[in-house]
Coordinates of C-alpha atoms in Angstrom, one line a residue:
Chain T
X1 CA 262.9 63.3 -116.8
X2 CA 259.4 62.9 -118.1
X3 CA 258.1 62.6 -114.4
X4 CA 259.9 65.8 -113.5
X5 CA 258.2 67.5 -116.4
X6 CA 254.8 66.2 -115.4
X7 CA 255.3 67.9 -112.0
X8 CA 256.0 71.2 -113.4
X9 CA 253.4 74.0 -113.2
X10 CA 251.8 74.8 -116.5
X11 CA 251.8 78.4 -118.0
X12 CA 249.8 80.6 -118.3
X13 CA 248.1 80.0 -114.9
X14 CA 244.7 80.8 -113.5
X15 CA 244.2 83.9 -111.4
X16 CA 242.8 83.5 -107.9
X17 CA 240.0 85.2 -106.4
X18 CA 241.0 88.7 -106.8
X19 CA 240.8 89.8 -110.2
X20 CA 243.7 92.2 -110.1
X21 CA 246.3 90.0 -108.6
X22 CA 248.5 87.8 -110.7
X23 CA 248.1 84.0 -110.5
X24 CA 248.9 82.8 -106.9
X25 CA 251.1 80.1 -108.4
X26 CA 253.5 82.8 -109.8
X27 CA 253.5 84.4 -106.4
X28 CA 254.6 81.0 -104.8
X29 CA 257.3 80.7 -107.6
X30 CA 258.6 84.0 -106.8
X31 CA 259.0 83.2 -103.1
X32 CA 260.2 79.6 -103.4
X33 CA 261.8 79.1 -106.9
X34 CA 262.3 82.4 -108.6
X35 CA 264.3 80.9 -111.5
X36 CA 262.3 77.7 -112.2
X37 CA 260.9 75.8 -115.2
X38 CA 257.3 75.8 -116.4
X39 CA 255.5 73.7 -118.9
X40 CA 253.8 75.1 -122.0
X41 CA 251.0 74.0 -124.3
X42 CA 253.4 72.1 -126.5
X43 CA 255.3 70.3 -123.7
X44 CA 258.3 72.5 -123.9
X45 CA 259.7 73.7 -120.4
X46 CA 261.1 77.3 -120.7
X47 CA 262.5 79.2 -117.7
X48 CA 260.0 81.2 -115.8
X49 CA 261.4 84.5 -114.3
X50 CA 259.5 86.0 -111.4
X51 CA 261.7 88.4 -109.5
X52 CA 262.1 92.1 -110.4
X53 CA 265.9 92.2 -110.4
X54 CA 266.2 89.0 -112.5
X55 CA 263.5 90.3 -114.9
X56 CA 265.3 93.6 -115.5
X57 CA 268.6 91.9 -115.9
X58 CA 267.5 89.3 -118.4
X59 CA 265.3 91.7 -120.4
X60 CA 268.3 94.0 -120.7
X61 CA 270.7 91.4 -121.8
X62 CA 271.9 91.3 -125.4
X63 CA 272.2 87.6 -125.2
X64 CA 268.5 87.4 -124.9
X65 CA 266.5 87.3 -128.2
X66 CA 263.0 88.4 -129.1
X67 CA 263.1 86.7 -132.5
X68 CA 260.8 83.8 -132.7
X69 CA 262.7 82.3 -135.7
X70 CA 265.4 81.1 -133.1
X71 CA 265.2 77.6 -132.0
X72 CA 263.9 77.2 -128.4
X73 CA 261.5 80.3 -128.5
X74 CA 258.6 79.7 -126.0
X75 CA 255.4 80.2 -128.2
X76 CA 252.2 81.1 -126.5
X77 CA 250.1 78.7 -128.8
X78 CA 250.1 76.8 -131.9
X79 CA 249.0 80.0 -133.8
X80 CA 252.1 81.7 -132.8
X81 CA 254.4 78.8 -133.5
X82 CA 253.1 77.9 -137.0
X83 CA 252.8 81.5 -138.1
X84 CA 256.3 82.4 -137.0
X85 CA 258.4 84.5 -139.3
X86 CA 255.4 85.8 -141.2
X87 CA 255.3 89.0 -139.1
X88 CA 258.4 91.1 -139.3
X89 CA 258.1 94.2 -137.3
X90 CA 260.7 95.4 -134.8
X91 CA 259.0 93.8 -131.9
X92 CA 260.1 90.4 -133.2
X93 CA 263.6 91.5 -134.2
X94 CA 266.8 91.9 -132.4
X95 CA 269.4 94.7 -132.8
X96 CA 270.8 96.0 -135.2
X97 CA 267.6 95.3 -137.2
X98 CA 265.2 96.1 -134.3
X99 CA 266.9 99.5 -133.7
X100 CA 267.1 100.6 -137.3
X101 CA 263.3 99.9 -137.9
X102 CA 262.4 101.4 -134.4
X103 CA 264.3 104.6 -135.0
X104 CA 262.1 105.3 -138.0
X105 CA 259.2 106.0 -135.7
X106 CA 260.6 107.0 -132.3
X107 CA 260.3 110.7 -133.0
X108 CA 256.5 110.4 -133.3
X109 CA 256.1 108.9 -129.9
X110 CA 258.7 111.2 -128.1
X111 CA 257.6 113.3 -125.1
X112 CA 257.5 116.7 -126.9
X113 CA 255.2 115.4 -129.7
X114 CA 253.0 113.6 -127.4
X115 CA 252.6 116.5 -125.1
X116 CA 251.6 118.5 -128.1
X117 CA 248.7 116.1 -128.6
X118 CA 247.4 116.4 -125.0
X119 CA 244.9 119.2 -125.8
X120 CA 243.5 117.0 -128.6
X121 CA 243.4 114.0 -126.3
X122 CA 241.5 116.1 -123.7
X123 CA 239.1 117.4 -126.4
X124 CA 238.3 113.8 -127.5
X125 CA 237.9 112.5 -124.0
X126 CA 235.6 115.5 -123.1
X127 CA 233.5 114.7 -126.2
X128 CA 233.2 111.2 -125.4
X129 CA 232.2 111.9 -121.7
X130 CA 229.6 114.4 -123.1
X131 CA 228.0 111.8 -125.3
X132 CA 227.9 109.2 -122.2
X133 CA 226.2 111.9 -119.9
X134 CA 223.7 112.7 -122.7
X135 CA 222.8 109.0 -123.3
X136 CA 221.0 106.4 -121.4
X137 CA 222.4 104.4 -118.3
X138 CA 223.8 101.9 -117.7
X139 CA 226.4 102.1 -120.4
X140 CA 229.3 100.0 -121.4
X141 CA 232.5 102.1 -120.6
X142 CA 234.6 99.9 -123.0
X143 CA 232.4 100.7 -126.0
X144 CA 231.8 104.4 -125.2
X145 CA 235.2 105.5 -123.8
X146 CA 238.1 102.9 -123.3
X147 CA 238.2 101.6 -126.8
X148 CA 237.2 104.8 -128.8
X149 CA 239.7 107.2 -127.1
X150 CA 243.0 105.4 -127.9
X151 CA 241.6 104.3 -131.2
X152 CA 240.8 107.7 -132.3
X153 CA 244.2 109.1 -131.3
X154 CA 246.3 106.2 -133.0
X155 CA 244.1 106.7 -136.0
X156 CA 244.9 110.3 -136.3
X157 CA 248.6 109.7 -135.5
X158 CA 248.9 107.1 -138.0
X159 CA 246.5 108.3 -140.8
X160 CA 244.1 105.3 -140.5
X161 CA 240.4 106.2 -141.2
X162 CA 238.6 105.8 -137.9
X163 CA 235.4 104.8 -139.9
X164 CA 237.2 101.3 -140.4
X165 CA 237.4 100.7 -136.7
X166 CA 235.0 97.8 -136.6
X167 CA 237.3 96.0 -138.9
X168 CA 240.6 96.4 -137.1
X169 CA 239.0 96.1 -133.6
X170 CA 237.5 92.6 -134.6
X171 CA 240.7 91.4 -136.3
X172 CA 242.9 92.7 -133.4
X173 CA 240.9 90.8 -130.9
X174 CA 241.3 87.5 -132.9
X175 CA 245.1 88.0 -133.0
X176 CA 245.2 88.6 -129.3
X177 CA 243.3 85.4 -128.1
X178 CA 245.3 83.1 -126.1
X179 CA 243.5 80.1 -127.6
X180 CA 243.1 81.2 -131.3
X181 CA 243.8 78.3 -133.9
X182 CA 246.5 78.8 -136.5
X183 CA 243.9 79.0 -139.2
X184 CA 241.9 81.7 -137.3
X185 CA 245.0 83.7 -136.7
X186 CA 246.3 83.4 -140.1
X187 CA 242.9 84.5 -141.6
X188 CA 242.6 87.5 -139.3
X189 CA 246.2 88.5 -140.2
X190 CA 245.6 88.3 -143.8
X191 CA 242.5 90.2 -143.7
X192 CA 244.1 93.0 -141.7
X193 CA 247.2 92.9 -143.9
X194 CA 245.1 93.2 -147.1
X195 CA 243.1 96.1 -145.6
X196 CA 246.4 97.9 -144.7
X197 CA 248.0 97.1 -148.1
X198 CA 245.1 98.8 -149.6
X199 CA 245.4 101.8 -147.3
X200 CA 249.1 102.1 -147.9
X201 CA 248.6 102.1 -151.8
X202 CA 245.8 104.8 -151.4
X203 CA 248.1 107.0 -149.2
X204 CA 250.9 106.4 -151.7
X205 CA 248.7 107.9 -154.2
X206 CA 247.5 110.8 -152.0
X207 CA 249.7 111.2 -149.0
X208 CA 248.7 113.3 -145.8
X209 CA 251.0 114.6 -142.8
X210 CA 250.5 111.6 -140.6
X211 CA 253.0 109.0 -139.8
X212 CA 252.1 106.2 -142.5
X213 CA 252.3 108.8 -145.3
X214 CA 255.7 110.1 -144.0
X215 CA 256.9 106.4 -144.0
X216 CA 255.6 106.0 -147.4
X217 CA 257.3 109.0 -148.7
X218 CA 260.6 108.6 -147.0
X219 CA 261.0 104.8 -146.9
X220 CA 258.7 103.1 -149.6
X221 CA 259.3 105.5 -152.4
X222 CA 263.0 105.5 -151.8
X223 CA 263.0 101.8 -151.9
X224 CA 264.4 101.6 -148.3
X225 CA 261.3 99.6 -147.1
X226 CA 259.0 97.3 -149.1
X227 CA 255.2 97.6 -149.0
X228 CA 255.0 94.4 -146.6
X229 CA 257.5 96.1 -144.3
X230 CA 255.3 99.1 -144.0
X231 CA 252.2 96.9 -143.7
X232 CA 253.9 95.0 -140.7
X233 CA 254.8 98.2 -139.0
X234 CA 251.4 99.8 -139.6
X235 CA 249.7 96.6 -138.1
X236 CA 251.9 96.6 -135.0
X237 CA 251.4 100.4 -134.2
X238 CA 247.7 100.3 -134.9
X239 CA 246.9 97.2 -132.7
X240 CA 249.5 98.0 -129.9
X241 CA 248.5 101.5 -130.1
X242 CA 244.8 101.0 -129.0
X243 CA 244.3 97.5 -127.4
X244 CA 246.7 98.1 -124.5
X245 CA 245.6 101.6 -123.5
X246 CA 241.8 100.6 -123.8
X247 CA 242.4 97.9 -121.4
X248 CA 244.2 100.1 -119.0
X249 CA 241.3 102.5 -119.1
X250 CA 238.6 100.0 -118.4
X251 CA 240.6 97.8 -115.9
X252 CA 242.0 100.8 -114.1
X253 CA 238.5 102.2 -113.7
X254 CA 237.3 98.8 -112.2
X255 CA 240.4 98.8 -109.8
X256 CA 239.6 102.3 -108.7
X257 CA 236.0 101.7 -108.1
X258 CA 236.9 98.8 -105.9
X259 CA 239.4 101.0 -104.0
X260 CA 237.3 104.1 -103.3
X261 CA 239.9 105.7 -101.0
X262 CA 242.3 105.6 -104.0
X263 CA 239.7 106.8 -106.4
X264 CA 238.9 109.7 -104.1
X265 CA 242.6 110.7 -104.0
X266 CA 242.7 110.9 -107.8
X267 CA 239.3 112.8 -108.0
X268 CA 240.1 115.4 -105.5
X269 CA 243.6 116.5 -106.9
X270 CA 244.4 119.3 -109.1
X271 CA 248.1 118.3 -109.1
X272 CA 249.2 116.8 -112.5
X273 CA 252.2 115.1 -110.7
X274 CA 249.7 113.2 -108.4
X275 CA 247.9 112.2 -111.5
X276 CA 251.0 111.0 -113.3
X277 CA 252.1 109.1 -110.2
X278 CA 248.7 107.4 -110.0
X279 CA 249.0 106.3 -113.6
X280 CA 252.4 104.7 -112.9
X281 CA 251.0 102.8 -109.9
X282 CA 248.0 101.5 -111.8
X283 CA 250.5 100.5 -114.7
X284 CA 252.4 98.5 -112.0
X285 CA 249.4 97.1 -110.1
X286 CA 247.6 96.0 -113.0
X287 CA 250.4 95.0 -115.6
X288 CA 248.0 94.1 -118.3
X289 CA 250.6 92.3 -120.5
X290 CA 250.0 89.0 -118.7
X291 CA 251.2 86.5 -121.1
X292 CA 254.8 86.9 -120.2
X293 CA 257.7 88.5 -122.2
X294 CA 258.8 85.6 -124.4
X295 CA 262.5 85.4 -125.1
X296 CA 265.2 82.8 -126.1
X297 CA 268.9 82.6 -124.9
X298 CA 271.5 83.1 -127.6
X299 CA 274.2 82.1 -125.3
X300 CA 274.8 80.5 -121.8
X301 CA 273.8 83.0 -119.2
X302 CA 274.4 82.6 -115.5
X303 CA 272.1 84.4 -113.1
X304 CA 270.6 83.9 -109.6
X305 CA 272.8 80.6 -109.1
X306 CA 271.2 79.0 -112.3
X307 CA 272.8 78.6 -115.8
X308 CA 270.3 79.4 -118.6
X309 CA 271.7 77.5 -121.5
X310 CA 271.9 78.7 -125.1
X311 CA 268.5 77.7 -126.9
X312 CA 266.6 77.8 -123.6
X313 CA 263.3 79.5 -123.7
X314 CA 262.9 82.3 -121.2
X315 CA 259.5 83.7 -120.0
X316 CA 259.7 87.0 -118.0
X317 CA 256.4 87.4 -115.9
X318 CA 256.4 91.1 -115.6
X319 CA 253.1 90.9 -113.9
X320 CA 254.6 89.2 -110.9
X321 CA 257.9 91.1 -111.1
X322 CA 255.8 94.2 -110.5
X323 CA 254.5 92.6 -107.3
X324 CA 258.0 91.9 -106.0
X325 CA 258.3 93.2 -102.3
X326 CA 262.0 93.9 -102.8
X327 CA 261.2 96.5 -105.4
X328 CA 257.7 97.7 -104.1
X329 CA 257.0 97.3 -100.4
X330 CA 253.7 95.9 -99.7
X331 CA 253.3 95.1 -103.4
X332 CA 249.8 93.9 -103.4
X333 CA 248.4 97.1 -102.1
X334 CA 247.2 99.8 -104.6
X335 CA 248.5 103.0 -103.5
X336 CA 248.5 105.9 -105.9
X337 CA 251.0 108.0 -103.9
X338 CA 253.8 105.4 -103.7
X339 CA 257.0 105.5 -105.9
X340 CA 256.2 103.1 -108.7
X341 CA 258.1 104.6 -111.8
X342 CA 260.6 101.8 -111.9
X343 CA 257.9 99.3 -112.7
X344 CA 258.2 97.1 -115.8
X345 CA 254.7 97.1 -117.1
X346 CA 256.1 98.5 -120.4
X347 CA 258.7 95.9 -120.4
X348 CA 262.4 96.6 -120.0
X349 CA 265.5 96.5 -122.4
X350 CA 265.6 97.8 -125.9
X351 CA 262.1 96.6 -126.4
X352 CA 260.4 98.5 -123.9
X353 CA 257.2 99.9 -125.2
X354 CA 257.6 102.5 -128.0
X355 CA 254.2 104.2 -127.3
X356 CA 254.7 104.5 -123.6
X357 CA 254.7 108.4 -123.7
X358 CA 251.4 108.3 -125.5
X359 CA 249.9 106.0 -123.3
X360 CA 250.8 108.0 -120.2
X361 CA 249.2 111.1 -121.5
X362 CA 246.1 109.2 -122.7
X363 CA 245.8 107.7 -119.1
X364 CA 246.6 110.9 -117.3
X365 CA 243.9 112.7 -119.2
X366 CA 241.2 110.0 -118.8
X367 CA 241.9 109.3 -115.2
X368 CA 242.1 112.9 -114.3
X369 CA 238.9 113.7 -116.2
X370 CA 236.5 110.7 -116.0
X371 CA 235.9 110.6 -112.2
X372 CA 235.7 114.3 -111.8
X373 CA 233.0 114.7 -114.5
X374 CA 231.2 111.7 -113.2
X375 CA 231.8 111.6 -109.6
X376 CA 229.1 109.1 -108.8
X377 CA 230.5 106.5 -111.4
X378 CA 229.7 103.0 -110.2
X379 CA 229.7 99.5 -111.6
X380 CA 226.2 98.6 -112.8
X381 CA 226.7 94.8 -112.1
X382 CA 228.3 92.9 -109.3
X383 CA 232.0 92.7 -109.8
X384 CA 231.9 88.9 -110.2
X385 CA 229.7 89.5 -113.4
X386 CA 232.3 91.9 -115.0
X387 CA 233.8 89.6 -117.9
X388 CA 237.6 89.8 -117.3
X389 CA 239.9 88.9 -120.2
X390 CA 241.4 85.8 -118.9
X391 CA 241.3 84.5 -122.6
X392 CA 243.4 87.2 -123.9
X393 CA 247.1 88.1 -124.2
X394 CA 246.2 91.5 -122.8
X395 CA 244.4 91.5 -119.7
X396 CA 241.3 93.8 -119.1
X397 CA 237.6 93.5 -119.4
X398 CA 235.6 92.5 -122.4
X399 CA 232.8 94.9 -121.2
X400 CA 232.3 97.3 -118.4
X401 CA 228.6 98.2 -117.6
X402 CA 228.6 101.4 -115.3
X403 CA 226.0 103.8 -114.2
X404 CA 226.1 107.1 -112.2
Chain V
X1 CA 278.3 114.2 -110.2
X2 CA 279.1 113.5 -113.9
X3 CA 276.4 112.0 -116.3
X4 CA 277.4 109.9 -119.3
X5 CA 274.8 109.2 -122.2
X6 CA 275.5 106.6 -124.8
X7 CA 273.2 107.9 -127.8
X8 CA 274.0 104.6 -129.8
X9 CA 272.1 102.6 -127.1
X10 CA 269.3 104.9 -126.6
X11 CA 265.8 103.7 -127.8
X12 CA 263.9 107.1 -127.3
X13 CA 261.8 105.8 -124.5
X14 CA 261.9 109.4 -123.0
X15 CA 262.1 108.0 -119.3
X16 CA 265.2 110.2 -118.7
X17 CA 263.3 113.4 -119.8
X18 CA 260.3 112.4 -117.3
X19 CA 262.8 111.8 -114.5
X20 CA 265.1 114.9 -115.1
X21 CA 264.0 117.4 -117.6
X22 CA 267.0 119.6 -116.4
X23 CA 269.5 117.2 -117.5
X24 CA 267.9 115.4 -120.6
X25 CA 266.1 116.3 -123.6
X26 CA 265.0 114.5 -126.9
X27 CA 266.3 115.2 -130.5
X28 CA 263.5 116.6 -132.5
X29 CA 264.3 114.4 -135.6
X30 CA 264.6 110.9 -134.0
X31 CA 263.7 111.1 -130.4
X32 CA 267.0 110.1 -129.2
X33 CA 268.2 111.5 -125.8
X34 CA 270.5 114.4 -125.6
X35 CA 272.5 115.5 -122.5
X36 CA 271.7 119.0 -121.4
X37 CA 273.9 119.1 -118.4
X38 CA 276.9 116.8 -118.0
X39 CA 277.4 118.0 -114.4
X40 CA 273.9 118.6 -113.1
X41 CA 273.2 121.2 -110.4
X42 CA 272.7 119.6 -106.9
X43 CA 269.0 119.8 -107.1
X44 CA 268.9 117.9 -110.2
X45 CA 271.0 115.1 -109.1
X46 CA 268.5 112.7 -107.8
X47 CA 266.5 113.0 -111.0
X48 CA 269.6 112.1 -112.9
X49 CA 270.1 109.0 -110.7
X50 CA 266.6 108.0 -111.3
X51 CA 267.0 108.4 -115.1
X52 CA 270.1 106.1 -114.9
X53 CA 268.2 103.5 -112.8
X54 CA 265.2 103.2 -115.1
X55 CA 266.7 103.7 -118.5
X56 CA 265.6 100.6 -120.2
X57 CA 268.5 100.6 -122.6
X58 CA 271.2 101.0 -119.9
X59 CA 272.3 104.1 -121.9
X60 CA 273.0 106.4 -118.9
X61 CA 275.5 106.1 -116.3
X62 CA 276.3 108.4 -113.4
X63 CA 279.7 108.8 -111.6
X64 CA 279.4 110.5 -108.2

């Protein structure tokens, strides 16, 4: 058995020459062994799921758990493993606990509410682009647009002071490192939780109309949630609410600049449906959550001629599922006009991204505004000097020097 | 065509509203999907099928 384990591919894998394509090894597994085993940092050997249909089937299966307290859970690193159980938000819980907690905040992210925010999102975007055009060039698009836009939006939605952004940007980055140590992770988590605990106490004394205050009034004051539960929820919404979209804005821009015909198609349209379609295709093509969706089987599951046993770890690599030719013909081609809405970039099953309507509107606004207002936008460095986020759980770029 | 929605399974992703706004809406107080047309008009049928296909919580079924 040990010889067999030695031969298994290790996960995560390195990307190949194209920075937008998933690792070639995942592509090979999808073609040859769509349900196979991989080796993790700790020597464990969870299942690797690479096909689109298998991915959807397993992520929607109630016998598959997202709770890292279950034996066999495939941890990303020692930090995730050692600090298991400390973080208690719905992303790491199963139903019915997951549903009960998630339903407290679903209304805030529903289509109608988010559409009502569109004018404000447009206003923020235009203001940031005004500042870019008024300033020197080249400029880092991550610092000036990709990160500030979703940060401002999630701060306003939650009721977190935007002035504190350097603190939660720094700590969020540490928590999302693929190689952080248990100590680094714990320290960052504790610092962020202390900040949020203090914020919750301040809002409890003087609530506003935003989401956190409503949770405090409706859940904390009535004793239905404790302060630590509110802090965990705030931490999840704050970090997930800006890190993901920020990376989609910056990485999407790199991808479009490298595909000028696709960029032109987006720049030259007035049709919001074309823009919305382009956003879905960029979500599919880039699939920035590139650390696998981590799960563990709670029961024996037969799938694709294999038997996943109770207690087996399962990693669903949605970045390669979104490149499955069975679901997306000519999958490695970026085509903003293709049908792509069935992608699994936001995951699938009951854990599918809560903030997806908000992410969609933010991306639609940015992609339909930036390239029209700065039509000559261009990379200020060669592509191979752009620092891609191979070291982070969410893919993107650390910085994006652009000029015009 | 007959559309069935299981609100207990719904996670409020809103994917059905994007696919087929003639057939689905979301409840104001909790974002859970509501069915506007159990038997959609012919021009809304494809949208309803897409909603059933992409619903992440498998909360929508369509009988032809």
